[in-house]
Amino acid sequence: MKKVLITGIDGQDGSYLSEFLLEKGYEVHGIVRRVSLEDPGHHFWRIRHILNKIKIHAGSLESYPSLFKICASVKPDECYHLAAQSFVSYSFEDEFSTINTNINGTHFILSSIKEAVPKCKFYFAATSEMFGHAKEVPQNEDTPFHPRSPYGISKVAGFDLTRNYREAYGMFALSGILFNHESPRRGFEFVTRKITNAVAEIKLGLLKELRLGNLEAKRDWGFSGDYVRAMWLMMQLDKPDDFVIGTAETHTVQEFIELAFGHAGLDWKDYVVIDENLYRPSEVNILRADYSKAKKILGWEPKVTFQELVKMMVDADLERLSRGKGNCK
Ligand code: F7E
């Protein structure tokens, strides 16, 4: 039985990836922060239904020894490094902790794998935020990076570290350059979930207005469940390589809002208020993926459309709030 180690197993992608790998017969191990173990009801809402099928280890991205010990004891065949401070806005508020945690965390886990289980395949969660002020549209694996946030900068460093471990030490180490991917398990701070949760609250009479920042930004939004399949496909290659994963469609934040409110039978103009404080110091204006390499080599294509994604998220939030549940599934 193949063993997998996932950092950030309790996040959106970690939860979908765990389900996917359990189905494939993997023994699934995950690393979480000790504080999450102290309050599992709150932190593990995305993986509660599979907790009895996976093995959880307490570790910290800030502690090399904790990561090394887990790698040495689990001895995984595949490691997916998904954990990070991934909220772009917060990375402006606390540049130093984002940069420290994201860069050191990636470096520590790469080094732990190299020392403890050098044959283990390694996946790094890279991101379209690395393209930032993009030099071209759409973006592919050859598009130069121009990150526009401390988060984007930390991910470029993680990407470079991963490539260097591949080139210098011959490790099977690769990066998936994933564009925005969402689901009903998305964190509430990200714009899609903020919108769908607000739509459900407004529909149920629990909220009167939704404050948002820049509605003109364009993103390539896909479904997280589709994207974890791409991660796994990359890791099944004989030779490591980096891949762009997205839908090749771009939509403004406003288009997402229109669809989400419209699906609930509401007119967004009655509720959305622009709040300049929610604008970012430097914005990423337009992202659109050219995923033709993934299509050709991995045979991967997204299944869920933008319209289906918006509906799925609004319906899930309406259903959850109708059951009287708070910020969990
Ligand atoms: O913002 C605009 C905001 O925070 C999307 C992360 O998973 O995807 C995500 O990064 C857009 C931006 O995601 C609000 O200015 C307007 O233009 O949902 P977001 P993101 O920054 O694109 C990439 C691929 C990652 O790797 C990241 O980890 O929406 N926007 N008003 C707003 N955004 C938020 N969060 N809240 C607002 O009120």
mmCIF file of C-alpha atoms and ligand atoms in Angstrom:
data_model
loop_
_atom_site.group_PDB
_atom_site.id
_atom_site.type_symbol
_atom_site.label_atom_id
_atom_site.label_comp_id
_atom_site.label_asym_id
_atom_site.label_seq_id
_atom_site.Cartn_x
_atom_site.Cartn_y
_atom_site.Cartn_z
ATOM 1 C CA MET A 1 0.000 0.000 0.000
ATOM 2 C CA LYS A 2 1.411 3.399 -1.017
ATOM 3 C CA LYS A 3 1.879 5.963 1.753
ATOM 4 C CA VAL A 4 1.237 9.674 1.307
ATOM 5 C CA LEU A 5 2.081 12.604 3.564
ATOM 6 C CA ILE A 6 0.057 15.817 3.162
ATOM 7 C CA THR A 7 0.895 19.125 4.830
ATOM 8 C CA GLY A 8 -2.213 21.268 5.241
ATOM 9 C CA ILE A 9 -4.440 18.177 5.204
ATOM 10 C CA ASP A 10 -7.192 20.078 7.041
ATOM 11 C CA GLY A 11 -7.415 22.767 4.338
ATOM 12 C CA GLN A 12 -9.677 22.823 1.285
ATOM 13 C CA ASP A 13 -7.275 21.040 -1.071
ATOM 14 C CA GLY A 14 -5.945 18.724 1.644
ATOM 15 C CA SER A 15 -9.449 17.449 2.351
ATOM 16 C CA TYR A 16 -10.313 16.754 -1.311
ATOM 17 C CA LEU A 17 -6.891 15.224 -1.966
ATOM 18 C CA SER A 18 -7.253 12.916 1.067
ATOM 19 C CA GLU A 19 -10.630 11.666 -0.136
ATOM 20 C CA PHE A 20 -9.205 11.123 -3.624
ATOM 21 C CA LEU A 21 -6.156 9.187 -2.362
ATOM 22 C CA LEU A 22 -8.179 7.084 0.097
ATOM 23 C CA GLU A 23 -10.314 6.028 -2.883
ATOM 24 C CA LYS A 24 -7.103 5.046 -4.689
ATOM 25 C CA GLY A 25 -6.085 2.851 -1.741
ATOM 26 C CA TYR A 26 -3.336 5.031 -0.241
ATOM 27 C CA GLU A 27 -2.441 5.080 3.458
ATOM 28 C CA VAL A 28 -3.001 8.783 4.147
ATOM 29 C CA HIS A 29 -0.960 10.744 6.709
ATOM 30 C CA GLY A 30 -1.344 14.440 7.380
ATOM 31 C CA ILE A 31 0.517 17.143 9.271
ATOM 32 C CA VAL A 32 -1.454 19.708 11.265
ATOM 33 C CA ARG A 33 -0.543 22.325 13.827
ATOM 34 C CA ARG A 34 -0.685 21.205 17.460
ATOM 35 C CA VAL A 35 -3.242 23.936 18.164
ATOM 36 C CA SER A 36 -5.611 22.275 15.643
ATOM 37 C CA LEU A 37 -5.425 19.025 17.582
ATOM 38 C CA GLU A 38 -6.438 20.878 20.732
ATOM 39 C CA ASP A 39 -9.657 22.058 19.066
ATOM 40 C CA PRO A 40 -10.450 19.446 16.401
ATOM 41 C CA GLY A 41 -14.174 20.266 16.250
ATOM 42 C CA HIS A 42 -13.334 23.751 14.998
ATOM 43 C CA HIS A 43 -10.262 23.057 12.847
ATOM 44 C CA PHE A 44 -11.159 19.708 11.287
ATOM 45 C CA TRP A 45 -14.588 20.503 9.813
ATOM 46 C CA ARG A 46 -13.372 19.625 6.313
ATOM 47 C CA ILE A 47 -11.924 16.230 7.273
ATOM 48 C CA ARG A 48 -14.223 15.201 10.119
ATOM 49 C CA HIS A 49 -15.906 12.561 7.967
ATOM 50 C CA ILE A 50 -12.591 10.814 7.160
ATOM 51 C CA LEU A 51 -10.746 11.282 10.476
ATOM 52 C CA ASN A 52 -11.032 7.581 11.296
ATOM 53 C CA LYS A 53 -9.386 6.655 7.972
ATOM 54 C CA ILE A 54 -6.343 8.960 8.065
ATOM 55 C CA LYS A 55 -3.396 9.417 10.435
ATOM 56 C CA ILE A 56 -2.773 12.880 11.838
ATOM 57 C CA HIS A 57 0.638 14.097 13.067
ATOM 58 C CA ALA A 58 1.306 17.321 14.948
ATOM 59 C CA GLY A 59 4.080 19.391 13.377
ATOM 60 C CA SER A 60 4.983 22.961 12.580
ATOM 61 C CA LEU A 61 6.216 24.534 9.343
ATOM 62 C CA GLU A 62 8.460 26.625 11.584
ATOM 63 C CA SER A 63 10.207 23.614 13.119
ATOM 64 C CA TYR A 64 12.626 21.564 11.035
ATOM 65 C CA PRO A 65 12.965 18.829 13.704
ATOM 66 C CA SER A 66 9.198 18.306 13.884
ATOM 67 C CA LEU A 67 8.944 17.867 10.106
ATOM 68 C CA PHE A 68 12.043 15.689 9.894
ATOM 69 C CA LYS A 69 10.740 13.327 12.593
ATOM 70 C CA ILE A 70 7.393 12.894 10.823
ATOM 71 C CA CYS A 71 9.055 12.259 7.427
ATOM 72 C CA ALA A 72 11.454 9.726 8.977
ATOM 73 C CA SER A 73 8.727 7.836 10.819
ATOM 74 C CA VAL A 74 6.035 7.820 8.081
ATOM 75 C CA LYS A 75 8.479 7.177 5.195
ATOM 76 C CA PRO A 76 5.977 8.327 2.550
ATOM 77 C CA ASP A 77 6.102 7.435 -1.147
ATOM 78 C CA GLU A 78 4.539 10.777 -2.062
ATOM 79 C CA CYS A 79 4.475 14.089 -0.185
ATOM 80 C CA TYR A 80 2.095 16.942 -1.086
ATOM 81 C CA HIS A 81 3.190 20.212 0.497
ATOM 82 C CA LEU A 82 -0.024 22.270 0.597
ATOM 83 C CA ALA A 83 0.314 24.106 3.914
ATOM 84 C CA ALA A 84 0.991 27.847 3.761
ATOM 85 C CA GLN A 85 -0.243 31.235 4.848
ATOM 86 C CA SER A 86 -2.269 31.545 1.650
ATOM 87 C CA PHE A 87 -4.438 34.643 2.130
ATOM 88 C CA VAL A 88 -2.961 37.364 -0.072
ATOM 89 C CA SER A 89 -4.419 40.318 1.875
ATOM 90 C CA TYR A 90 -3.019 39.062 5.153
ATOM 91 C CA SER A 91 0.408 38.731 3.563
ATOM 92 C CA PHE A 92 0.462 42.539 3.201
ATOM 93 C CA GLU A 93 -0.516 42.998 6.855
ATOM 94 C CA ASP A 94 2.191 40.659 8.103
ATOM 95 C CA GLU A 95 4.814 40.284 5.396
ATOM 96 C CA PHE A 96 7.394 38.862 7.725
ATOM 97 C CA SER A 97 5.438 35.913 9.089
ATOM 98 C CA THR A 98 4.089 35.019 5.624
ATOM 99 C CA ILE A 99 7.538 35.072 4.074
ATOM 100 C CA ASN A 100 9.176 33.244 6.994
ATOM 101 C CA THR A 101 6.574 30.516 7.288
ATOM 102 C CA ASN A 102 6.040 29.915 3.595
ATOM 103 C CA ILE A 103 9.676 29.923 2.502
ATOM 104 C CA ASN A 104 11.181 28.188 5.545
ATOM 105 C CA GLY A 105 8.335 25.695 5.722
ATOM 106 C CA THR A 106 8.953 24.616 2.128
ATOM 107 C CA HIS A 107 12.699 24.524 2.657
ATOM 108 C CA PHE A 108 12.380 22.480 5.877
ATOM 109 C CA ILE A 109 10.083 19.891 4.353
ATOM 110 C CA LEU A 110 12.171 19.574 1.175
ATOM 111 C CA SER A 111 15.319 19.094 3.217
ATOM 112 C CA SER A 112 13.580 16.604 5.548
ATOM 113 C CA ILE A 113 12.462 14.519 2.570
ATOM 114 C CA LYS A 114 15.946 14.643 1.042
ATOM 115 C CA GLU A 115 17.586 13.479 4.284
ATOM 116 C CA ALA A 116 14.974 11.007 5.528
ATOM 117 C CA VAL A 117 13.255 9.588 2.408
ATOM 118 C CA PRO A 118 15.128 10.755 -0.722
ATOM 119 C CA LYS A 119 13.066 8.505 -3.021
ATOM 120 C CA CYS A 120 9.787 10.142 -1.934
ATOM 121 C CA LYS A 121 8.074 12.176 -4.675
ATOM 122 C CA PHE A 122 7.468 15.811 -3.676
ATOM 123 C CA TYR A 123 4.661 18.153 -4.797
ATOM 124 C CA PHE A 124 4.835 21.911 -4.153
ATOM 125 C CA ALA A 125 1.651 23.984 -4.219
ATOM 126 C CA ALA A 126 2.756 26.841 -6.469
ATOM 127 C CA THR A 127 0.251 29.437 -7.657
ATOM 128 C CA SER A 128 -0.839 31.828 -10.379
ATOM 129 C CA GLU A 129 -0.037 34.616 -7.892
ATOM 130 C CA MET A 130 3.583 34.116 -9.005
ATOM 131 C CA PHE A 131 2.640 35.630 -12.407
ATOM 132 C CA GLY A 132 1.240 38.693 -10.614
ATOM 133 C CA HIS A 133 1.603 41.658 -12.954
ATOM 134 C CA ALA A 134 1.525 39.159 -15.781
ATOM 135 C CA LYS A 135 3.652 39.749 -18.849
ATOM 136 C CA GLU A 136 1.146 37.957 -21.090
ATOM 137 C CA VAL A 137 -2.389 36.573 -21.125
ATOM 138 C CA PRO A 138 -2.966 33.640 -20.897
ATOM 139 C CA GLN A 139 -0.147 32.448 -18.655
ATOM 140 C CA ASN A 140 1.730 29.183 -19.209
ATOM 141 C CA GLU A 141 4.787 27.449 -17.733
ATOM 142 C CA ASP A 142 7.128 29.832 -19.614
ATOM 143 C CA THR A 143 5.456 33.091 -18.564
ATOM 144 C CA PRO A 144 7.899 35.141 -16.428
ATOM 145 C CA PHE A 145 7.023 35.720 -12.777
ATOM 146 C CA HIS A 146 6.279 39.190 -11.417
ATOM 147 C CA PRO A 147 4.669 38.607 -7.992
ATOM 148 C CA ARG A 148 2.639 41.478 -6.523
ATOM 149 C CA SER A 149 2.394 40.421 -2.857
ATOM 150 C CA PRO A 150 4.563 38.972 -0.095
ATOM 151 C CA TYR A 151 2.536 35.772 -0.584
ATOM 152 C CA GLY A 152 3.420 35.669 -4.295
ATOM 153 C CA ILE A 153 7.072 36.330 -3.488
ATOM 154 C CA SER A 154 7.136 33.506 -0.945
ATOM 155 C CA LYS A 155 5.645 31.133 -3.533
ATOM 156 C CA VAL A 156 8.230 32.091 -6.184
ATOM 157 C CA ALA A 157 10.921 31.219 -3.622
ATOM 158 C CA GLY A 158 9.203 27.890 -2.890
ATOM 159 C CA PHE A 159 8.994 27.160 -6.612
ATOM 160 C CA ASP A 160 12.711 27.939 -7.030
ATOM 161 C CA LEU A 161 13.630 25.807 -4.009
ATOM 162 C CA THR A 162 11.638 22.888 -5.402
ATOM 163 C CA ARG A 163 13.264 23.157 -8.821
ATOM 164 C CA ASN A 164 16.703 23.448 -7.237
ATOM 165 C CA TYR A 165 16.217 20.280 -5.150
ATOM 166 C CA ARG A 166 15.246 18.535 -8.392
ATOM 167 C CA GLU A 167 18.252 19.826 -10.323
ATOM 168 C CA ALA A 168 20.881 19.705 -7.566
ATOM 169 C CA TYR A 169 19.938 16.472 -5.766
ATOM 170 C CA GLY A 170 18.019 14.549 -8.426
ATOM 171 C CA MET A 171 14.864 14.484 -6.312
ATOM 172 C CA PHE A 172 11.463 13.857 -7.866
ATOM 173 C CA ALA A 173 10.244 17.337 -6.941
ATOM 174 C CA LEU A 174 7.702 19.317 -8.957
ATOM 175 C CA SER A 175 5.320 22.253 -8.734
ATOM 176 C CA GLY A 176 1.699 22.568 -9.719
ATOM 177 C CA ILE A 177 1.055 26.194 -10.696
ATOM 178 C CA LEU A 178 -2.607 26.247 -9.734
ATOM 179 C CA PHE A 179 -4.919 29.127 -10.567
ATOM 180 C CA ASN A 180 -7.707 30.089 -8.127
ATOM 181 C CA HIS A 181 -9.698 27.046 -7.089
ATOM 182 C CA GLU A 182 -12.762 27.103 -4.908
ATOM 183 C CA SER A 183 -15.461 24.897 -3.411
ATOM 184 C CA PRO A 184 -17.971 24.813 -0.568
ATOM 185 C CA ARG A 185 -14.913 24.082 1.626
ATOM 186 C CA ARG A 186 -13.158 27.350 0.723
ATOM 187 C CA GLY A 187 -12.105 29.552 3.657
ATOM 188 C CA PHE A 188 -14.474 32.444 4.403
ATOM 189 C CA GLU A 189 -11.792 35.121 3.889
ATOM 190 C CA PHE A 190 -11.467 34.435 0.140
ATOM 191 C CA VAL A 191 -13.722 36.474 -2.114
ATOM 192 C CA THR A 192 -15.775 33.617 -3.599
ATOM 193 C CA ARG A 193 -16.776 32.156 -0.245
ATOM 194 C CA LYS A 194 -17.243 35.600 1.268
ATOM 195 C CA ILE A 195 -19.752 36.279 -1.523
ATOM 196 C CA THR A 196 -21.623 32.950 -1.467
ATOM 197 C CA ASN A 197 -21.862 32.952 2.326
ATOM 198 C CA ALA A 198 -23.173 36.527 2.269
ATOM 199 C CA VAL A 199 -25.698 35.669 -0.448
ATOM 200 C CA ALA A 200 -27.036 32.848 1.737
ATOM 201 C CA GLU A 201 -27.131 35.091 4.827
ATOM 202 C CA ILE A 202 -28.930 37.861 2.919
ATOM 203 C CA LYS A 203 -31.413 35.375 1.472
ATOM 204 C CA LEU A 204 -32.174 34.085 4.970
ATOM 205 C CA GLY A 205 -32.508 37.594 6.393
ATOM 206 C CA LEU A 206 -29.323 37.363 8.485
ATOM 207 C CA LEU A 207 -27.334 40.104 6.685
ATOM 208 C CA LYS A 208 -28.137 43.423 5.016
ATOM 209 C CA GLU A 209 -24.992 44.347 3.057
ATOM 210 C CA LEU A 210 -21.778 42.883 1.699
ATOM 211 C CA ARG A 211 -18.624 45.026 1.753
ATOM 212 C CA LEU A 212 -16.084 44.242 -0.960
ATOM 213 C CA GLY A 213 -12.960 45.734 -2.527
ATOM 214 C CA ASN A 214 -11.934 45.683 -6.183
ATOM 215 C CA LEU A 215 -14.677 44.169 -8.363
ATOM 216 C CA GLU A 216 -12.722 44.608 -11.609
ATOM 217 C CA ALA A 217 -10.012 42.023 -10.882
ATOM 218 C CA LYS A 218 -10.143 39.055 -13.257
ATOM 219 C CA ARG A 219 -9.505 35.527 -12.108
ATOM 220 C CA ASP A 220 -9.494 32.036 -13.595
ATOM 221 C CA TRP A 221 -11.674 30.151 -11.088
ATOM 222 C CA GLY A 222 -11.945 26.354 -11.065
ATOM 223 C CA PHE A 223 -13.150 23.641 -8.682
ATOM 224 C CA SER A 224 -10.712 22.346 -6.060
ATOM 225 C CA GLY A 225 -11.941 18.757 -6.512
ATOM 226 C CA ASP A 226 -10.791 18.851 -10.149
ATOM 227 C CA TYR A 227 -7.416 20.325 -9.220
ATOM 228 C CA VAL A 228 -6.375 17.649 -6.702
ATOM 229 C CA ARG A 229 -6.777 15.120 -9.521
ATOM 230 C CA ALA A 230 -4.232 17.132 -11.519
ATOM 231 C CA MET A 231 -1.826 17.101 -8.554
ATOM 232 C CA TRP A 232 -1.952 13.315 -8.371
ATOM 233 C CA LEU A 233 -1.552 12.891 -12.143
ATOM 234 C CA MET A 234 1.651 14.979 -12.060
ATOM 235 C CA MET A 235 3.031 12.765 -9.317
ATOM 236 C CA GLN A 236 2.459 9.617 -11.412
ATOM 237 C CA LEU A 237 4.886 10.759 -14.130
ATOM 238 C CA ASP A 238 8.237 9.018 -14.496
ATOM 239 C CA LYS A 239 10.069 12.346 -14.648
ATOM 240 C CA PRO A 240 9.182 15.435 -12.581
ATOM 241 C CA ASP A 241 7.934 18.526 -14.394
ATOM 242 C CA ASP A 242 5.959 21.690 -13.546
ATOM 243 C CA PHE A 243 2.397 22.296 -14.783
ATOM 244 C CA VAL A 244 -0.090 25.158 -15.040
ATOM 245 C CA ILE A 245 -3.594 24.128 -13.928
ATOM 246 C CA GLY A 246 -6.655 26.284 -14.598
ATOM 247 C CA THR A 247 -9.768 26.523 -16.760
ATOM 248 C CA ALA A 248 -8.600 28.917 -19.530
ATOM 249 C CA GLU A 249 -11.582 31.179 -18.688
ATOM 250 C CA THR A 250 -11.384 34.490 -16.885
ATOM 251 C CA HIS A 251 -14.158 36.350 -15.051
ATOM 252 C CA THR A 252 -14.310 39.537 -13.017
ATOM 253 C CA VAL A 253 -15.205 39.501 -9.337
ATOM 254 C CA GLN A 254 -18.352 41.360 -10.391
ATOM 255 C CA GLU A 255 -19.363 38.518 -12.715
ATOM 256 C CA PHE A 256 -19.049 36.095 -9.806
ATOM 257 C CA ILE A 257 -21.223 38.408 -7.702
ATOM 258 C CA GLU A 258 -23.881 38.761 -10.405
ATOM 259 C CA LEU A 259 -24.172 34.994 -10.843
ATOM 260 C CA ALA A 260 -24.175 34.231 -7.117
ATOM 261 C CA PHE A 261 -26.844 36.810 -6.213
ATOM 262 C CA GLY A 262 -28.821 35.958 -9.350
ATOM 263 C CA HIS A 263 -28.866 32.268 -8.438
ATOM 264 C CA ALA A 264 -30.546 33.176 -5.144
ATOM 265 C CA GLY A 265 -33.030 35.461 -6.910
ATOM 266 C CA LEU A 266 -31.380 38.654 -5.570
ATOM 267 C CA ASP A 267 -30.119 41.833 -7.266
ATOM 268 C CA TRP A 268 -26.520 42.360 -6.123
ATOM 269 C CA LYS A 269 -26.752 46.155 -6.549
ATOM 270 C CA ASP A 270 -29.144 46.281 -3.586
ATOM 271 C CA TYR A 271 -26.553 44.798 -1.213
ATOM 272 C CA VAL A 272 -22.922 45.234 -2.361
ATOM 273 C CA VAL A 273 -21.013 48.199 -0.933
ATOM 274 C CA ILE A 274 -17.521 49.092 -2.142
ATOM 275 C CA ASP A 275 -15.062 49.522 0.701
ATOM 276 C CA GLU A 276 -11.766 51.119 -0.352
ATOM 277 C CA ASN A 277 -10.086 49.620 2.710
ATOM 278 C CA LEU A 278 -10.451 46.201 1.081
ATOM 279 C CA TYR A 279 -8.365 47.165 -1.949
ATOM 280 C CA ARG A 280 -4.866 45.687 -1.985
ATOM 281 C CA PRO A 281 -1.716 47.865 -2.067
ATOM 282 C CA SER A 282 -0.801 46.177 -5.357
ATOM 283 C CA GLU A 283 -3.392 44.127 -7.241
ATOM 284 C CA VAL A 284 -3.125 41.241 -9.681
ATOM 285 C CA ASN A 285 -5.394 42.430 -12.473
ATOM 286 C CA ILE A 286 -5.848 39.518 -14.833
ATOM 287 C CA LEU A 287 -5.149 35.821 -14.646
ATOM 288 C CA ARG A 288 -6.067 33.213 -17.232
ATOM 289 C CA ALA A 289 -4.462 29.800 -17.515
ATOM 290 C CA ASP A 290 -3.099 28.156 -20.605
ATOM 291 C CA TYR A 291 -3.221 24.559 -19.350
ATOM 292 C CA SER A 292 -2.467 22.949 -22.718
ATOM 293 C CA LYS A 293 0.670 21.229 -21.369
ATOM 294 C CA ALA A 294 -1.350 19.502 -18.619
ATOM 295 C CA LYS A 295 -3.986 18.508 -21.158
ATOM 296 C CA LYS A 296 -1.390 17.031 -23.495
ATOM 297 C CA ILE A 297 0.882 15.268 -21.001
ATOM 298 C CA LEU A 298 -1.466 14.442 -18.115
ATOM 299 C CA GLY A 299 -4.690 14.134 -20.085
ATOM 300 C CA TRP A 300 -6.190 16.515 -17.512
ATOM 301 C CA GLU A 301 -9.104 18.865 -18.065
ATOM 302 C CA PRO A 302 -11.400 20.640 -15.596
ATOM 303 C CA LYS A 303 -14.904 19.156 -15.301
ATOM 304 C CA VAL A 304 -16.809 21.768 -13.281
ATOM 305 C CA THR A 305 -17.648 25.000 -15.131
ATOM 306 C CA PHE A 306 -17.590 28.495 -13.641
ATOM 307 C CA GLN A 307 -21.403 28.628 -13.595
ATOM 308 C CA GLU A 308 -21.643 25.215 -11.908
ATOM 309 C CA LEU A 309 -19.041 26.242 -9.332
ATOM 310 C CA VAL A 310 -20.913 29.400 -8.333
ATOM 311 C CA LYS A 311 -24.197 27.503 -8.004
ATOM 312 C CA MET A 312 -22.566 24.685 -6.051
ATOM 313 C CA MET A 313 -21.145 27.170 -3.525
ATOM 314 C CA VAL A 314 -24.332 29.225 -3.134
ATOM 315 C CA ASP A 315 -26.462 26.080 -2.735
ATOM 316 C CA ALA A 316 -24.082 24.628 -0.145
ATOM 317 C CA ASP A 317 -24.110 27.835 1.908
ATOM 318 C CA LEU A 318 -27.883 28.115 1.719
ATOM 319 C CA GLU A 319 -28.244 24.504 2.807
ATOM 320 C CA ARG A 320 -25.738 24.852 5.667
ATOM 321 C CA LEU A 321 -27.213 28.072 7.028
ATOM 322 C CA SER A 322 -30.752 26.738 6.710
ATOM 323 C CA ARG A 323 -29.634 23.913 9.006
ATOM 324 C CA GLY A 324 -28.456 26.576 11.471
ATOM 325 C CA LYS A 325 -24.757 25.748 11.165
ATOM 326 C CA GLY A 326 -22.083 28.413 11.614
ATOM 327 C CA ASN A 327 -18.727 28.576 9.834
ATOM 328 C CA CYS A 328 -18.371 24.870 9.323
ATOM 329 C CA LYS A 329 -19.776 22.249 7.008
HETATM 330 O O1 F7E B 1 -9.170 37.446 -4.089
HETATM 331 C C1 F7E B 1 -10.659 40.725 -4.975
HETATM 332 C C2 F7E B 1 -9.193 40.706 -4.614
HETATM 333 O O2 F7E B 1 -8.631 36.568 -1.808
HETATM 334 C C3 F7E B 1 -9.598 37.403 -5.426
HETATM 335 C C4 F7E B 1 -5.574 32.290 -2.932
HETATM 336 O O3 F7E B 1 -6.043 30.967 -2.847
HETATM 337 O O4 F7E B 1 -5.847 32.281 -5.305
HETATM 338 C C5 F7E B 1 -6.191 32.997 -4.116
HETATM 339 O O5 F7E B 1 -5.688 34.318 -4.168
HETATM 340 C C6 F7E B 1 -9.806 38.797 -5.967
HETATM 341 C C7 F7E B 1 -8.644 39.759 -5.687
HETATM 342 O O6 F7E B 1 -7.962 35.247 -3.887
HETATM 343 C C8 F7E B 1 -12.517 41.346 -1.920
HETATM 344 O O7 F7E B 1 -8.640 42.009 -4.633
HETATM 345 C C9 F7E B 1 -12.450 42.162 -3.921
HETATM 346 O O8 F7E B 1 -8.382 40.498 -6.847
HETATM 347 O O9 F7E B 1 -10.292 35.334 -3.245
HETATM 348 P P1 F7E B 1 -9.062 36.133 -3.169
HETATM 349 P P2 F7E B 1 -6.553 35.598 -4.557
HETATM 350 O O10 F7E B 1 -5.916 36.777 -3.924
HETATM 351 O O11 F7E B 1 -6.753 35.634 -6.024
HETATM 352 C C10 F7E B 1 -4.446 32.161 -5.568
HETATM 353 C C11 F7E B 1 -4.266 31.307 -6.795
HETATM 354 C C12 F7E B 1 -3.669 31.715 -4.396
HETATM 355 O O12 F7E B 1 -2.664 31.039 -4.516
HETATM 356 C C13 F7E B 1 -4.060 32.281 -3.072
HETATM 357 O O13 F7E B 1 -3.521 31.520 -2.005
HETATM 358 O O14 F7E B 1 -10.937 39.373 -5.318
HETATM 359 N N1 F7E B 1 -11.524 41.144 -3.873
HETATM 360 N N2 F7E B 1 -13.045 42.311 -2.734
HETATM 361 C C14 F7E B 1 -11.559 40.610 -2.646
HETATM 362 N N3 F7E B 1 -10.880 39.579 -2.121
HETATM 363 C C15 F7E B 1 -11.150 39.241 -0.826
HETATM 364 N N4 F7E B 1 -10.483 38.188 -0.280
HETATM 365 N N5 F7E B 1 -12.070 39.938 -0.073
HETATM 366 C C16 F7E B 1 -12.769 40.997 -0.573
HETATM 367 O O15 F7E B 1 -13.591 41.598 0.126
#
